[in-house]
Short mmCIF file of C-alpha atoms in Angstrom, two decimals:
data_model
loop_
_atom_site.label_atom_id
_atom_site.label_comp_id
_atom_site.label_asym_id
_atom_site.label_seq_id
_atom_site.Cartn_x
_atom_site.Cartn_y
_atom_site.Cartn_z
CA MET A 1 -16.22 25.72 -22.23
CA THR A 2 -18.63 24.27 -19.54
CA ILE A 3 -17.18 21.59 -16.69
CA ASN A 4 -19.60 18.40 -16.61
CA SER A 5 -20.49 18.22 -12.99
CA GLU A 6 -21.16 14.38 -13.37
CA THR A 7 -17.69 13.74 -14.91
CA LEU A 8 -15.86 15.98 -12.63
CA VAL A 9 -17.47 13.87 -9.81
CA LYS A 10 -16.07 10.54 -11.50
CA LEU A 11 -12.81 12.02 -12.47
CA ARG A 12 -12.25 13.22 -8.44
CA ARG A 13 -13.55 9.93 -7.04
CA ARG A 14 -11.32 7.73 -9.50
CA SER A 15 -8.16 9.82 -8.49
CA GLY A 16 -8.93 9.23 -4.76
CA PHE A 17 -9.45 12.55 -3.93
CA SER A 18 -11.73 14.33 -1.60
CA GLN A 19 -12.88 17.87 -2.68
CA GLN A 20 -10.61 19.51 -0.32
CA ASP A 21 -7.79 17.31 -1.91
CA LEU A 22 -8.83 18.31 -5.59
CA ALA A 23 -9.09 21.93 -4.38
CA ASP A 24 -5.34 21.88 -2.88
CA ARG A 25 -3.73 20.43 -6.20
CA ALA A 26 -5.79 22.44 -8.48
CA LYS A 27 -5.09 25.39 -6.19
CA ILE A 28 -8.84 26.71 -6.39
CA SER A 29 -11.34 26.73 -3.20
CA LYS A 30 -13.12 24.09 -1.96
CA ARG A 31 -16.55 26.10 -2.22
CA THR A 32 -15.71 26.29 -6.08
CA ILE A 33 -15.57 22.54 -6.11
CA ALA A 34 -18.55 22.03 -4.32
CA ARG A 35 -20.44 24.31 -6.89
CA LEU A 36 -19.08 22.52 -9.98
CA GLU A 37 -20.06 19.15 -9.06
CA ALA A 38 -23.55 20.25 -7.98
CA GLY A 39 -23.89 21.87 -11.41
CA GLU A 40 -24.13 25.19 -9.93
CA ALA A 41 -21.39 27.17 -11.30
CA GLU A 42 -22.10 29.70 -14.28
CA THR A 43 -21.96 28.48 -17.82
CA GLY A 44 -18.77 28.84 -19.32
CA ASN A 45 -15.72 28.23 -16.74
CA ARG A 46 -12.84 30.04 -16.21
CA VAL A 47 -9.94 29.03 -18.38
CA HIS A 48 -7.57 28.95 -15.17
CA THR A 49 -10.19 27.03 -13.56
CA ILE A 50 -10.27 24.18 -16.16
CA ARG A 51 -6.81 24.24 -16.94
CA ASN A 52 -5.67 23.80 -13.04
CA LEU A 53 -8.53 21.00 -12.95
CA ALA A 54 -7.34 19.07 -15.70
CA ARG A 55 -3.77 19.20 -14.58
CA ALA A 56 -4.65 17.95 -11.26
CA LEU A 57 -6.78 15.28 -12.61
CA LYS A 58 -4.24 14.28 -15.28
CA VAL A 59 -6.43 14.80 -18.10
CA ASP A 60 -7.12 16.70 -21.31
CA ALA A 61 -9.09 19.82 -20.51
CA GLU A 62 -11.77 18.54 -23.24
CA VAL A 63 -12.44 15.57 -20.95
CA LEU A 64 -13.79 17.95 -18.12
CA SER A 65 -16.71 18.84 -20.29
CA ALA A 66 -17.65 15.40 -22.08
CA PRO A 67 -20.58 13.31 -20.53
CA PRO A 68 -19.78 10.87 -18.29
CA SER A 69 -19.73 7.75 -20.10
CA ASP A 70 -17.42 4.51 -19.40
CA ASP A 71 -15.40 5.45 -22.45
CA ASP A 72 -14.61 8.86 -21.10
CA ILE A 73 -13.49 7.53 -18.22
CA ASN A 74 -11.54 4.79 -19.83
CA GLU A 75 -10.00 6.54 -22.44
CA LEU A 76 -9.10 9.70 -20.56
CA GLY A 77 -6.97 11.47 -23.25
CA GLY A 78 -3.39 12.77 -22.86
CA GLY A 79 -1.88 9.66 -22.92
CA MET A 80 -3.68 7.84 -20.09
CA GLN A 81 -4.71 4.59 -19.68
CA ARG A 82 -7.49 3.06 -17.34
CA VAL A 83 -5.92 -0.15 -15.50
CA MET A 84 -8.40 -2.31 -13.67
CA THR A 85 -7.80 -3.82 -10.45
CA PHE A 86 -9.20 -5.10 -6.95
CA VAL A 87 -7.45 -4.39 -3.67
CA THR A 88 -8.47 -5.74 -0.13
CA SER A 89 -9.90 -3.10 2.28
CA GLY A 90 -6.56 -2.95 4.08
CA THR A 91 -4.87 -2.21 1.15
CA SER A 92 -7.49 0.66 0.18
CA LEU A 93 -6.64 2.23 3.63
CA ASP A 94 -3.23 1.91 3.02
CA PHE A 95 -3.76 4.27 0.04
CA GLN A 96 -5.69 6.65 2.11
CA MET A 97 -3.16 6.55 4.81
CA ILE A 98 0.05 7.45 2.43
CA GLN A 99 -2.20 10.14 0.77
CA ASP A 100 -2.93 11.60 3.97
CA ARG A 101 0.47 11.64 5.36
CA TYR A 102 2.89 12.21 2.57
CA GLY A 103 0.47 14.10 0.48
CA VAL A 104 0.81 11.50 -2.62
CA SER A 105 -2.32 10.41 -4.49
CA VAL A 106 -3.52 6.89 -5.69
CA ASP A 107 -2.79 7.91 -9.24
CA GLU A 108 0.75 9.26 -8.26
CA LEU A 109 1.28 5.89 -6.20
CA VAL A 110 0.23 3.57 -9.01
CA ALA A 111 2.52 5.55 -11.61
CA ALA A 112 5.23 5.24 -9.20
CA ALA A 113 4.92 1.47 -8.49
CA PRO A 114 7.24 0.09 -11.37
CA TRP A 115 10.21 2.00 -10.83
CA MET A 116 9.64 1.96 -7.02
CA PHE A 117 9.68 -2.11 -7.16
CA THR A 118 12.60 -2.28 -9.63
CA LEU A 119 14.59 -0.05 -7.49
CA LEU A 120 14.13 -2.50 -4.52
CA ALA A 121 14.25 -5.64 -6.41
CA GLU A 122 17.67 -4.51 -7.68
CA MET A 123 18.88 -3.43 -4.24
CA SER A 124 17.66 -6.82 -3.08
CA MET A 125 19.70 -8.61 -5.71
CA LEU A 126 22.98 -6.77 -4.87
CA ASP A 127 22.32 -7.53 -1.44
CA ARG A 128 22.19 -11.29 -2.45
CA ARG A 129 25.15 -10.90 -4.56
CA GLU A 130 27.18 -9.74 -1.73
CA LYS A 131 26.14 -12.09 0.72
CA LEU A 132 26.59 -14.86 -1.31
CA SER A 133 30.05 -13.83 -2.42
CA ALA A 134 31.01 -13.76 1.67
CA ALA A 135 29.42 -16.95 1.93
CA ARG A 136 31.97 -18.27 -0.51
CA SER A 137 34.78 -16.88 0.98
CA ASN A 138 33.84 -18.24 4.40
CA LEU A 139 33.48 -21.67 3.16
CA THR A 140 36.62 -21.64 1.25
CA ARG A 141 38.44 -20.44 4.54
CA LEU A 142 36.79 -23.22 6.57
CA ARG A 143 37.69 -25.78 3.96
CA GLU A 144 41.28 -25.00 3.99
CA GLY A 145 42.03 -24.75 7.69
CA MET A 146 40.21 -28.12 8.31
CA ALA A 147 42.56 -31.05 9.24
CA SER A 148 42.59 -33.19 6.10
CA HIS A 149 41.67 -36.04 8.28
CA LEU A 150 38.15 -34.90 9.17
CA GLY A 151 37.03 -34.60 5.81
CA LYS A 152 38.40 -37.95 4.35
CA ASP A 153 34.82 -39.41 4.42
CA GLY A 154 33.71 -36.65 2.20
CA ASP A 155 32.54 -33.12 2.13
CA PRO A 156 31.41 -32.10 5.64
CA PHE A 157 30.02 -28.97 4.26
CA GLY A 158 28.31 -30.62 1.27
CA GLU A 159 24.85 -29.51 2.15
CA VAL A 160 26.00 -25.96 2.74
CA SER A 161 27.82 -25.80 -0.79
CA ALA A 162 24.57 -27.11 -2.63
CA ARG A 163 22.53 -24.40 -1.18
CA LEU A 164 25.12 -21.82 -1.98
CA ASP A 165 24.96 -23.43 -5.51
CA ALA A 166 21.35 -22.88 -5.72
CA GLU A 167 21.49 -19.46 -4.62
CA GLU A 168 23.78 -18.59 -7.37
CA ALA A 169 21.62 -20.19 -9.88
CA SER A 170 18.84 -18.04 -8.39
CA VAL A 171 20.88 -15.08 -8.59
CA VAL A 172 22.45 -15.57 -12.29
CA ALA A 173 18.76 -15.90 -13.41
CA ASP A 174 17.44 -12.73 -12.05
CA ASP A 175 15.05 -14.86 -9.55
CA VAL A 176 13.87 -11.69 -7.63
CA LEU A 177 11.26 -13.35 -5.44
CA GLY A 178 13.35 -16.69 -4.97
CA LYS A 179 10.72 -19.12 -6.87
CA MET A 180 13.79 -21.46 -7.80
CA LEU A 181 14.68 -21.70 -3.82
CA ARG A 182 11.50 -22.76 -2.17
CA ASP A 183 9.06 -25.59 -2.19
CA VAL A 184 5.75 -24.11 -2.98
CA GLU A 185 3.48 -26.77 -1.36
CA GLU A 186 4.84 -25.62 1.99
CA TRP A 187 3.54 -22.61 3.88
CA PRO A 188 6.56 -19.96 3.56
CA GLU A 189 7.91 -17.99 6.14
CA VAL A 190 9.34 -14.67 5.34
CA GLU A 191 13.05 -15.60 5.31
CA ASP A 192 11.93 -18.44 2.70
CA HIS A 193 11.60 -15.14 0.53
CA PRO A 194 14.97 -13.61 -0.65
CA PHE A 195 13.07 -10.70 -1.44
CA THR A 196 10.77 -10.39 1.68
CA ALA A 197 13.71 -11.10 3.85
CA PHE A 198 15.52 -7.96 2.50
CA LEU A 199 12.30 -5.58 3.15
CA ALA A 200 12.41 -7.07 6.45
CA GLU A 201 16.11 -6.39 7.23
CA GLN A 202 15.63 -2.92 5.91
CA ALA A 203 12.89 -2.43 7.84
CA GLU A 204 14.69 -3.49 11.14
CA LYS A 205 17.24 -1.12 10.05
CA LEU A 206 15.06 1.87 10.22
CA LYS A 207 13.91 1.36 13.55
CA SER A 208 10.69 3.29 12.56
CA PRO A 209 6.99 3.01 14.07
CA THR A 210 5.95 3.67 10.59
CA VAL A 211 7.32 0.61 9.28
CA ASP A 212 7.25 -2.00 11.32
CA ALA A 213 8.72 -5.54 10.04
CA ALA A 214 6.55 -7.37 12.52
CA GLU A 215 3.39 -6.66 10.29
CA LEU A 216 5.54 -8.26 7.02
CA GLU A 217 3.54 -11.56 6.24
CA THR A 218 3.84 -13.76 3.48
CA GLN A 219 1.09 -15.89 2.25
CA LEU A 220 1.02 -19.37 0.28
CA LEU A 221 1.56 -19.29 -3.27
CA GLU A 222 1.76 -15.46 -3.22
CA PRO A 223 4.99 -14.01 -4.81
CA LEU A 224 4.74 -10.74 -2.79
CA PRO A 225 4.51 -9.88 0.77
CA VAL A 226 1.42 -8.40 2.66
CA TRP A 227 2.64 -5.62 4.60
CA ARG A 228 -0.46 -4.07 6.24
CA ILE A 229 1.37 -0.13 7.03
CA HIS A 230 -1.66 1.34 7.83
CA LEU A 231 -1.96 -0.56 11.20
CA ALA A 232 0.77 1.92 12.24
CA TRP A 233 -1.68 5.00 11.92
CA LEU A 234 -4.68 3.08 12.37
CA ASN A 235 -4.44 2.80 16.31
CA ASP A 236 -3.67 6.53 16.51
CA LEU A 237 -6.82 7.82 14.14
CA SER A 238 -9.05 5.44 16.26
CA GLY A 239 -7.68 6.17 19.60
CA GLY A 240 -7.83 2.28 19.90
CA ASP A 241 -11.48 2.07 19.78
CA PRO A 242 -12.58 -1.19 17.69
CA VAL A 243 -15.78 0.44 16.43
CA ALA A 244 -13.81 3.67 15.28
CA ALA A 245 -11.32 1.58 13.65
CA TYR A 246 -13.67 -0.79 11.75
CA ALA A 247 -15.46 2.83 10.44
CA LEU A 248 -11.97 3.34 8.42
CA HIS A 249 -11.15 -0.07 7.61
CA SER A 250 -14.50 -0.82 6.19
CA GLY A 251 -14.61 2.32 4.11
CA LEU A 252 -17.31 3.99 5.97
CA VAL A 253 -15.13 6.46 6.49
CA ARG A 254 -12.09 8.10 4.52
CA VAL A 255 -9.20 9.21 6.26
CA SER A 256 -9.35 12.55 4.29
CA ASP A 257 -13.20 13.02 5.63
CA ILE A 258 -11.89 13.35 9.13
CA PRO A 259 -11.58 17.22 9.85
CA ASN A 260 -8.40 18.69 10.35
CA GLU A 261 -9.55 20.06 13.78
CA LEU A 262 -10.07 16.73 15.28
CA ARG A 263 -6.28 15.25 14.30
CA GLU A 264 -5.32 16.88 17.30
CA ASP A 265 -4.33 14.50 20.35
CA ALA A 266 -6.28 16.32 22.69
CA ARG A 267 -9.44 15.56 20.43
CA THR A 268 -8.98 12.07 20.17
CA ALA A 269 -12.42 11.48 22.12
CA GLU A 270 -14.18 13.85 19.55
CA ARG A 271 -12.37 12.08 16.76
CA VAL A 272 -13.57 8.48 18.05
CA ALA A 273 -16.94 9.72 18.15
CA PHE A 274 -17.23 11.23 14.72
CA LEU A 275 -15.95 7.88 13.51
CA ARG A 276 -18.36 5.72 15.76
CA LYS A 277 -21.09 7.91 14.36
CA ALA A 278 -20.65 6.60 10.83
CA VAL A 279 -21.08 3.20 12.04
CA SER A 280 -24.96 2.02 11.93
CA PRO A 281 -26.47 0.14 14.95
CA GLU A 282 -26.65 -2.81 12.89
CA GLU A 283 -23.56 -2.94 11.50
CA LYS A 284 -22.18 -2.41 15.16
CA ALA A 285 -24.00 -5.50 16.53
CA GLN A 286 -22.59 -7.34 13.28
CA PHE A 287 -19.30 -6.28 14.08
CA GLU A 288 -19.50 -7.70 17.73
CA GLN A 289 -21.03 -10.76 16.76
CA ASN A 290 -17.88 -11.27 14.53
CA LYS A 291 -15.47 -10.31 16.81
CA PHE A 292 -17.20 -12.68 19.81
CA ASN A 293 -17.08 -15.71 17.05
CA GLN A 294 -13.42 -14.83 16.38
CA ILE A 295 -12.90 -14.89 19.98
CA LYS A 296 -14.39 -18.28 20.23
CA GLY A 297 -12.69 -19.89 17.39
CA GLU A 298 -9.63 -18.99 19.23
CA ILE A 299 -10.59 -20.33 22.30
CA LYS A 300 -11.50 -23.58 20.76
#
């Protein structure tokens, strides 16, 4: 069986792998990957090469020899289905940073996302139930300890009690995102979202520069927070140079494209030069103009 070079390229890119990433996962040389993608390999590829590539790309071996039509990529075999979505450039960079730091591919992250979210959601619901129970107990003690004449004109804790009732209704309904609690017409703060507030609280406990709770944001009508985790690594990779950072954020350079020898702190200047080289003079001029316009807008 002979591997179709165009299909191999499409499958590799679909997985978010560089040639080196695929070589590492398939346990074959990068040179072999390059030859296969260039169509220079001999007719009839070795069985272990085909098997290892298919396993790394999570497809049936037969898919590798098929022409690269849309159907081939959408119907990947082995029970695999294509999930179409669009992400921001920041989210794309998040994926790249995670892949680079932890060795987890985009496909693996997408496959793990349902159980990861479910685990966090159930942890947040347990946290809310425990806090609600403690708040109820505290409120009961306050009422019992208050002199009777201080409450003769009504319940001084009526508003607090009403809020606890609303929280209990939300918890009972498994309202993870707290949609029953907030006014969607108002711009929501982090603390307005019980799930987001839980994430921020856990991040604060970690005291990790990698997961900065200060970067956790909410957006109007969006159910989940925006957490630009790539910012924790972007400054180090770009050496604080805005054009170098732009090269990564805009996708002109993928994180995996940065040579390993340039990752050392002692070679930051060379790494910055490598990143800046990917930005054309026209793009640099446009970037500077956009930056200038942003500053003018802030001054106004």
